[in-house]
């Protein structure tokens, strides 16, 4: 460089904001922006909890469901330098030369019906165009975009069956972040939230105590006597005890007043009848009617 000349300005890497279907976090890394997008996957700029910058490559939905595409990604990652690979994870990425870089997520809550996680790899990122070119090369290797044609082309072109399913693969977000944040809450935020919950619980208990203290006291209801005990006797006369009632002292058609069944003469009780007191031809009393010759004798 000649003296007095300015050094060339470093090339800037274009960044694209995250889309609505992009996961905010993959493994232990929070995603910041998009770098490269291809049918086989997406390269993101991200960081971990220690703010270490990484370039995370996540396979697309179609490539993650293809066993051959997963194996091609694992083969490319195993050929990289050990210092270049920060971490790797997802389905089928725990074998090979750099299998030690695999990060298990066995402590996360997993439903048996959940789909396997999409393969991913986190590479060291310095923000240079060379890192972007390396991400494009890895995605092209998975997609077979750089494989030369074999023989003379004839018939329809070869096309991967998952080439249209370019959405990001399945990623699990655990532990859940605070709403509106793209990093995990620190211990200070968790402590403040617990203290706030305890304060609200104590306030609710105090309000309940004050409400119950100001409520009027109610006397308990009288005990219910058992079924077989006699009813309690009272000193005041009642219609059943001292006052005459139609069933006790007052004459009634059933007790003191003459009735056809009791005191009044009736054909069944006091009046003479052919069956009770009236003379009959069988008992010796003269019968009504003209005397017969036999009676004179």
PDB file of N, CA, C and O in Angstrom, residues 18-71:
ATOM      1  N   UNK A  18     -35.058 -11.395  11.361  1.00  0.00           N
ATOM      2  CA  UNK A  18     -35.708 -12.691  11.512  1.00  0.00           C
ATOM      3  C   UNK A  18     -37.160 -12.618  11.049  1.00  0.00           C
ATOM      4  O   UNK A  18     -37.837 -11.596  11.230  1.00  0.00           O
ATOM      5  N   UNK A  19     -37.631 -13.672  10.469  1.00  0.00           N
ATOM      6  CA  UNK A  19     -39.018 -13.760  10.028  1.00  0.00           C
ATOM      7  C   UNK A  19     -39.886 -14.336  11.148  1.00  0.00           C
ATOM      8  O   UNK A  19     -39.393 -14.780  12.191  1.00  0.00           O
ATOM      9  N   UNK A  20     -41.191 -14.330  10.902  1.00  0.00           N
ATOM     10  CA  UNK A  20     -42.112 -14.792  11.935  1.00  0.00           C
ATOM     11  C   UNK A  20     -41.985 -16.264  12.242  1.00  0.00           C
ATOM     12  O   UNK A  20     -42.244 -16.698  13.381  1.00  0.00           O
ATOM     13  N   UNK A  21     -41.587 -17.089  11.261  1.00  0.00           N
ATOM     14  CA  UNK A  21     -41.470 -18.524  11.505  1.00  0.00           C
ATOM     15  C   UNK A  21     -40.071 -18.937  11.934  1.00  0.00           C
ATOM     16  O   UNK A  21     -39.809 -20.139  12.118  1.00  0.00           O
ATOM     17  N   UNK A  22     -39.152 -17.990  12.105  1.00  0.00           N
ATOM     18  CA  UNK A  22     -37.807 -18.319  12.571  1.00  0.00           C
ATOM     19  C   UNK A  22     -37.826 -18.521  14.085  1.00  0.00           C
ATOM     20  O   UNK A  22     -38.437 -17.730  14.823  1.00  0.00           O
ATOM     21  N   UNK A  23     -37.157 -19.535  14.588  1.00  0.00           N
ATOM     22  CA  UNK A  23     -37.118 -19.730  16.045  1.00  0.00           C
ATOM     23  C   UNK A  23     -36.239 -18.678  16.700  1.00  0.00           C
ATOM     24  O   UNK A  23     -35.196 -18.291  16.140  1.00  0.00           O
ATOM     25  N   UNK A  24     -36.589 -18.180  17.856  1.00  0.00           N
ATOM     26  CA  UNK A  24     -35.726 -17.196  18.530  1.00  0.00           C
ATOM     27  C   UNK A  24     -34.473 -17.811  19.131  1.00  0.00           C
ATOM     28  O   UNK A  24     -33.491 -17.108  19.366  1.00  0.00           O
ATOM     29  N   UNK A  25     -34.511 -19.131  19.362  1.00  0.00           N
ATOM     30  CA  UNK A  25     -33.374 -19.782  19.999  1.00  0.00           C
ATOM     31  C   UNK A  25     -33.257 -21.199  19.475  1.00  0.00           C
ATOM     32  O   UNK A  25     -34.259 -21.889  19.292  1.00  0.00           O
ATOM     33  N   UNK A  26     -32.023 -21.641  19.224  1.00  0.00           N
ATOM     34  CA  UNK A  26     -31.727 -23.017  18.801  1.00  0.00           C
ATOM     35  C   UNK A  26     -30.650 -23.541  19.728  1.00  0.00           C
ATOM     36  O   UNK A  26     -29.536 -22.994  19.775  1.00  0.00           O
ATOM     37  N   UNK A  27     -30.973 -24.578  20.479  1.00  0.00           N
ATOM     38  CA  UNK A  27     -30.008 -25.087  21.449  1.00  0.00           C
ATOM     39  C   UNK A  27     -29.737 -24.065  22.531  1.00  0.00           C
ATOM     40  O   UNK A  27     -30.650 -23.582  23.213  1.00  0.00           O
ATOM     41  N   UNK A  28     -28.460 -23.715  22.691  1.00  0.00           N
ATOM     42  CA  UNK A  28     -28.065 -22.703  23.676  1.00  0.00           C
ATOM     43  C   UNK A  28     -27.769 -21.353  23.042  1.00  0.00           C
ATOM     44  O   UNK A  28     -27.169 -20.486  23.691  1.00  0.00           O
ATOM     45  N   UNK A  29     -28.197 -21.141  21.813  1.00  0.00           N
ATOM     46  CA  UNK A  29     -27.816 -19.941  21.072  1.00  0.00           C
ATOM     47  C   UNK A  29     -29.065 -19.164  20.674  1.00  0.00           C
ATOM     48  O   UNK A  29     -30.023 -19.722  20.129  1.00  0.00           O
ATOM     49  N   UNK A  30     -29.013 -17.857  20.940  1.00  0.00           N
ATOM     50  CA  UNK A  30     -30.080 -16.948  20.554  1.00  0.00           C
ATOM     51  C   UNK A  30     -29.787 -16.388  19.169  1.00  0.00           C
ATOM     52  O   UNK A  30     -28.648 -15.994  18.884  1.00  0.00           O
ATOM     53  N   UNK A  31     -30.805 -16.369  18.320  1.00  0.00           N
ATOM     54  CA  UNK A  31     -30.635 -15.918  16.946  1.00  0.00           C
ATOM     55  C   UNK A  31     -30.876 -14.409  16.861  1.00  0.00           C
ATOM     56  O   UNK A  31     -31.826 -13.892  17.454  1.00  0.00           O
ATOM     57  N   UNK A  32     -30.012 -13.727  16.097  1.00  0.00           N
ATOM     58  CA  UNK A  32     -30.085 -12.273  15.963  1.00  0.00           C
ATOM     59  C   UNK A  32     -30.584 -11.839  14.594  1.00  0.00           C
ATOM     60  O   UNK A  32     -31.392 -10.911  14.497  1.00  0.00           O
ATOM     61  N   UNK A  33     -30.118 -12.472  13.519  1.00  0.00           N
ATOM     62  CA  UNK A  33     -30.482 -12.048  12.166  1.00  0.00           C
ATOM     63  C   UNK A  33     -30.191 -13.194  11.203  1.00  0.00           C
ATOM     64  O   UNK A  33     -29.526 -14.180  11.546  1.00  0.00           O
ATOM     65  N   UNK A  34     -30.707 -13.040   9.992  1.00  0.00           N
ATOM     66  CA  UNK A  34     -30.442 -14.013   8.930  1.00  0.00           C
ATOM     67  C   UNK A  34     -29.208 -13.586   8.138  1.00  0.00           C
ATOM     68  O   UNK A  34     -29.005 -12.404   7.869  1.00  0.00           O
ATOM     69  N   UNK A  35     -28.418 -14.593   7.722  1.00  0.00           N
ATOM     70  CA  UNK A  35     -27.241 -14.339   6.894  1.00  0.00           C
ATOM     71  C   UNK A  35     -27.428 -14.888   5.484  1.00  0.00           C
ATOM     72  O   UNK A  35     -27.247 -14.162   4.500  1.00  0.00           O
ATOM     73  N   UNK A  36     -27.737 -16.169   5.385  1.00  0.00           N
ATOM     74  CA  UNK A  36     -27.885 -16.844   4.103  1.00  0.00           C
ATOM     75  C   UNK A  36     -29.119 -17.721   4.191  1.00  0.00           C
ATOM     76  O   UNK A  36     -29.351 -18.404   5.214  1.00  0.00           O
ATOM     77  N   UNK A  37     -29.914 -17.736   3.137  1.00  0.00           N
ATOM     78  CA  UNK A  37     -31.099 -18.582   3.054  1.00  0.00           C
ATOM     79  C   UNK A  37     -31.016 -19.401   1.782  1.00  0.00           C
ATOM     80  O   UNK A  37     -30.727 -18.865   0.696  1.00  0.00           O
ATOM     81  N   UNK A  38     -31.238 -20.694   1.897  1.00  0.00           N
ATOM     82  CA  UNK A  38     -31.203 -21.618   0.770  1.00  0.00           C
ATOM     83  C   UNK A  38     -32.306 -22.641   0.968  1.00  0.00           C
ATOM     84  O   UNK A  38     -32.851 -22.782   2.082  1.00  0.00           O
ATOM     85  N   UNK A  39     -32.674 -23.378  -0.085  1.00  0.00           N
ATOM     86  CA  UNK A  39     -33.701 -24.409   0.105  1.00  0.00           C
ATOM     87  C   UNK A  39     -33.308 -25.490   1.105  1.00  0.00           C
ATOM     88  O   UNK A  39     -34.179 -26.125   1.707  1.00  0.00           O
ATOM     89  N   UNK A  40     -32.023 -25.693   1.308  1.00  0.00           N
ATOM     90  CA  UNK A  40     -31.583 -26.734   2.242  1.00  0.00           C
ATOM     91  C   UNK A  40     -31.483 -26.254   3.675  1.00  0.00           C
ATOM     92  O   UNK A  40     -31.397 -27.080   4.597  1.00  0.00           O
ATOM     93  N   UNK A  41     -31.471 -24.959   3.910  1.00  0.00           N
ATOM     94  CA  UNK A  41     -31.366 -24.467   5.273  1.00  0.00           C
ATOM     95  C   UNK A  41     -31.117 -22.978   5.318  1.00  0.00           C
ATOM     96  O   UNK A  41     -31.087 -22.286   4.292  1.00  0.00           O
ATOM     97  N   UNK A  42     -30.915 -22.479   6.534  1.00  0.00           N
ATOM     98  CA  UNK A  42     -30.727 -21.047   6.771  1.00  0.00           C
ATOM     99  C   UNK A  42     -29.544 -20.881   7.713  1.00  0.00           C
ATOM    100  O   UNK A  42     -29.388 -21.646   8.685  1.00  0.00           O
ATOM    101  N   UNK A  43     -28.708 -19.881   7.443  1.00  0.00           N
ATOM    102  CA  UNK A  43     -27.602 -19.511   8.314  1.00  0.00           C
ATOM    103  C   UNK A  43     -27.975 -18.241   9.065  1.00  0.00           C
ATOM    104  O   UNK A  43     -28.388 -17.248   8.449  1.00  0.00           O
ATOM    105  N   UNK A  44     -27.845 -18.288  10.395  1.00  0.00           N
ATOM    106  CA  UNK A  44     -28.217 -17.169  11.261  1.00  0.00           C
ATOM    107  C   UNK A  44     -26.976 -16.637  11.963  1.00  0.00           C
ATOM    108  O   UNK A  44     -26.004 -17.376  12.208  1.00  0.00           O
ATOM    109  N   UNK A  45     -27.029 -15.378  12.301  1.00  0.00           N
ATOM    110  CA  UNK A  45     -26.061 -14.785  13.223  1.00  0.00           C
ATOM    111  C   UNK A  45     -26.666 -14.824  14.614  1.00  0.00           C
ATOM    112  O   UNK A  45     -27.814 -14.409  14.822  1.00  0.00           O
ATOM    113  N   UNK A  46     -25.919 -15.357  15.570  1.00  0.00           N
ATOM    114  CA  UNK A  46     -26.453 -15.512  16.918  1.00  0.00           C
ATOM    115  C   UNK A  46     -25.391 -15.353  17.979  1.00  0.00           C
ATOM    116  O   UNK A  46     -24.234 -15.002  17.691  1.00  0.00           O
ATOM    117  N   UNK A  47     -25.778 -15.625  19.208  1.00  0.00           N
ATOM    118  CA  UNK A  47     -24.871 -15.521  20.351  1.00  0.00           C
ATOM    119  C   UNK A  47     -25.372 -16.446  21.446  1.00  0.00           C
ATOM    120  O   UNK A  47     -26.549 -16.851  21.459  1.00  0.00           O
ATOM    121  N   UNK A  48     -24.496 -16.778  22.375  1.00  0.00           N
ATOM    122  CA  UNK A  48     -24.875 -17.598  23.510  1.00  0.00           C
ATOM    123  C   UNK A  48     -25.050 -16.718  24.742  1.00  0.00           C
ATOM    124  O   UNK A  48     -25.055 -15.487  24.650  1.00  0.00           O
ATOM    125  N   UNK A  49     -25.202 -17.341  25.902  1.00  0.00           N
ATOM    126  CA  UNK A  49     -25.408 -16.569  27.135  1.00  0.00           C
ATOM    127  C   UNK A  49     -24.183 -15.754  27.520  1.00  0.00           C
ATOM    128  O   UNK A  49     -24.299 -14.771  28.259  1.00  0.00           O
ATOM    129  N   UNK A  50     -23.008 -16.153  27.054  1.00  0.00           N
ATOM    130  CA  UNK A  50     -21.787 -15.396  27.329  1.00  0.00           C
ATOM    131  C   UNK A  50     -21.487 -14.372  26.241  1.00  0.00           C
ATOM    132  O   UNK A  50     -20.373 -13.828  26.203  1.00  0.00           O
ATOM    133  N   UNK A  51     -22.476 -14.121  25.329  1.00  0.00           N
ATOM    134  CA  UNK A  51     -22.336 -13.157  24.228  1.00  0.00           C
ATOM    135  C   UNK A  51     -21.210 -13.536  23.260  1.00  0.00           C
ATOM    136  O   UNK A  51     -20.553 -12.657  22.673  1.00  0.00           O
ATOM    137  N   UNK A  52     -20.994 -14.823  23.079  1.00  0.00           N
ATOM    138  CA  UNK A  52     -20.023 -15.291  22.091  1.00  0.00           C
ATOM    139  C   UNK A  52     -20.701 -15.339  20.730  1.00  0.00           C
ATOM    140  O   UNK A  52     -21.697 -16.055  20.556  1.00  0.00           O
ATOM    141  N   UNK A  53     -20.228 -14.600  19.719  1.00  0.00           N
ATOM    142  CA  UNK A  53     -20.892 -14.602  18.412  1.00  0.00           C
ATOM    143  C   UNK A  53     -20.658 -15.928  17.688  1.00  0.00           C
ATOM    144  O   UNK A  53     -19.553 -16.482  17.678  1.00  0.00           O
ATOM    145  N   UNK A  54     -21.714 -16.434  17.071  1.00  0.00           N
ATOM    146  CA  UNK A  54     -21.645 -17.681  16.310  1.00  0.00           C
ATOM    147  C   UNK A  54     -22.453 -17.502  15.027  1.00  0.00           C
ATOM    148  O   UNK A  54     -23.296 -16.609  14.914  1.00  0.00           O
ATOM    149  N   UNK A  55     -22.168 -18.374  14.084  1.00  0.00           N
ATOM    150  CA  UNK A  55     -22.968 -18.487  12.864  1.00  0.00           C
ATOM    151  C   UNK A  55     -23.640 -19.861  12.909  1.00  0.00           C
ATOM    152  O   UNK A  55     -22.962 -20.888  12.817  1.00  0.00           O
ATOM    153  N   UNK A  56     -24.928 -19.864  13.079  1.00  0.00           N
ATOM    154  CA  UNK A  56     -25.668 -21.113  13.264  1.00  0.00           C
ATOM    155  C   UNK A  56     -26.374 -21.485  11.959  1.00  0.00           C
ATOM    156  O   UNK A  56     -27.106 -20.663  11.391  1.00  0.00           O
ATOM    157  N   UNK A  57     -26.123 -22.702  11.512  1.00  0.00           N
ATOM    158  CA  UNK A  57     -26.737 -23.230  10.291  1.00  0.00           C
ATOM    159  C   UNK A  57     -27.784 -24.242  10.697  1.00  0.00           C
ATOM    160  O   UNK A  57     -27.469 -25.244  11.355  1.00  0.00           O
ATOM    161  N   UNK A  58     -29.030 -23.996  10.325  1.00  0.00           N
ATOM    162  CA  UNK A  58     -30.160 -24.859  10.659  1.00  0.00           C
ATOM    163  C   UNK A  58     -30.766 -25.385   9.366  1.00  0.00           C
ATOM    164  O   UNK A  58     -31.085 -24.601   8.457  1.00  0.00           O
ATOM    165  N   UNK A  59     -30.935 -26.699   9.283  1.00  0.00           N
ATOM    166  CA  UNK A  59     -31.522 -27.285   8.089  1.00  0.00           C
ATOM    167  C   UNK A  59     -32.990 -26.913   7.975  1.00  0.00           C
ATOM    168  O   UNK A  59     -33.674 -26.676   8.977  1.00  0.00           O
ATOM    169  N   UNK A  60     -33.469 -26.871   6.750  1.00  0.00           N
ATOM    170  CA  UNK A  60     -34.875 -26.566   6.505  1.00  0.00           C
ATOM    171  C   UNK A  60     -35.757 -27.747   6.868  1.00  0.00           C
ATOM    172  O   UNK A  60     -35.277 -28.847   7.201  1.00  0.00           O
ATOM    173  N   UNK A  61     -37.049 -27.526   6.804  1.00  0.00           N
ATOM    174  CA  UNK A  61     -37.993 -28.584   7.162  1.00  0.00           C
ATOM    175  C   UNK A  61     -37.878 -29.788   6.227  1.00  0.00           C
ATOM    176  O   UNK A  61     -37.918 -30.942   6.664  1.00  0.00           O
ATOM    177  N   UNK A  62     -37.726 -29.523   4.930  1.00  0.00           N
ATOM    178  CA  UNK A  62     -37.611 -30.618   3.978  1.00  0.00           C
ATOM    179  C   UNK A  62     -36.319 -31.380   4.127  1.00  0.00           C
ATOM    180  O   UNK A  62     -36.305 -32.622   4.118  1.00  0.00           O
ATOM    181  N   UNK A  63     -35.191 -30.676   4.270  1.00  0.00           N
ATOM    182  CA  UNK A  63     -33.904 -31.354   4.409  1.00  0.00           C
ATOM    183  C   UNK A  63     -33.799 -32.095   5.735  1.00  0.00           C
ATOM    184  O   UNK A  63     -33.156 -33.149   5.819  1.00  0.00           O
ATOM    185  N   UNK A  64     -34.410 -31.575   6.795  1.00  0.00           N
ATOM    186  CA  UNK A  64     -34.345 -32.245   8.092  1.00  0.00           C
ATOM    187  C   UNK A  64     -35.093 -33.564   8.088  1.00  0.00           C
ATOM    188  O   UNK A  64     -34.766 -34.467   8.876  1.00  0.00           O
ATOM    189  N   UNK A  65     -36.092 -33.705   7.237  1.00  0.00           N
ATOM    190  CA  UNK A  65     -36.845 -34.960   7.163  1.00  0.00           C
ATOM    191  C   UNK A  65     -36.238 -35.956   6.176  1.00  0.00           C
ATOM    192  O   UNK A  65     -36.792 -37.054   6.010  1.00  0.00           O
ATOM    193  N   UNK A  66     -35.136 -35.611   5.526  1.00  0.00           N
ATOM    194  CA  UNK A  66     -34.469 -36.502   4.580  1.00  0.00           C
ATOM    195  C   UNK A  66     -33.213 -37.059   5.248  1.00  0.00           C
ATOM    196  O   UNK A  66     -32.329 -36.307   5.668  1.00  0.00           O
ATOM    197  N   UNK A  67     -33.127 -38.377   5.348  1.00  0.00           N
ATOM    198  CA  UNK A  67     -31.972 -38.996   6.006  1.00  0.00           C
ATOM    199  C   UNK A  67     -30.684 -38.731   5.239  1.00  0.00           C
ATOM    200  O   UNK A  67     -29.618 -38.541   5.840  1.00  0.00           O
ATOM    201  N   UNK A  68     -30.744 -38.704   3.911  1.00  0.00           N
ATOM    202  CA  UNK A  68     -29.539 -38.442   3.122  1.00  0.00           C
ATOM    203  C   UNK A  68     -29.034 -37.029   3.346  1.00  0.00           C
ATOM    204  O   UNK A  68     -27.816 -36.799   3.440  1.00  0.00           O
ATOM    205  N   UNK A  69     -29.937 -36.059   3.445  1.00  0.00           N
ATOM    206  CA  UNK A  69     -29.513 -34.681   3.699  1.00  0.00           C
ATOM    207  C   UNK A  69     -28.900 -34.543   5.092  1.00  0.00           C
ATOM    208  O   UNK A  69     -27.909 -33.819   5.277  1.00  0.00           O
ATOM    209  N   UNK A  70     -29.442 -35.226   6.068  1.00  0.00           N
ATOM    210  CA  UNK A  70     -28.855 -35.182   7.411  1.00  0.00           C
ATOM    211  C   UNK A  70     -27.456 -35.790   7.415  1.00  0.00           C
ATOM    212  O   UNK A  70     -26.539 -35.277   8.076  1.00  0.00           O
ATOM    213  N   UNK A  71     -27.276 -36.874   6.691  1.00  0.00           N
ATOM    214  CA  UNK A  71     -25.950 -37.495   6.626  1.00  0.00           C
ATOM    215  C   UNK A  71     -24.947 -36.617   5.896  1.00  0.00           C
ATOM    216  O   UNK A  71     -23.759 -36.564   6.266  1.00  0.00           O
TER     217      UNK A  71
END
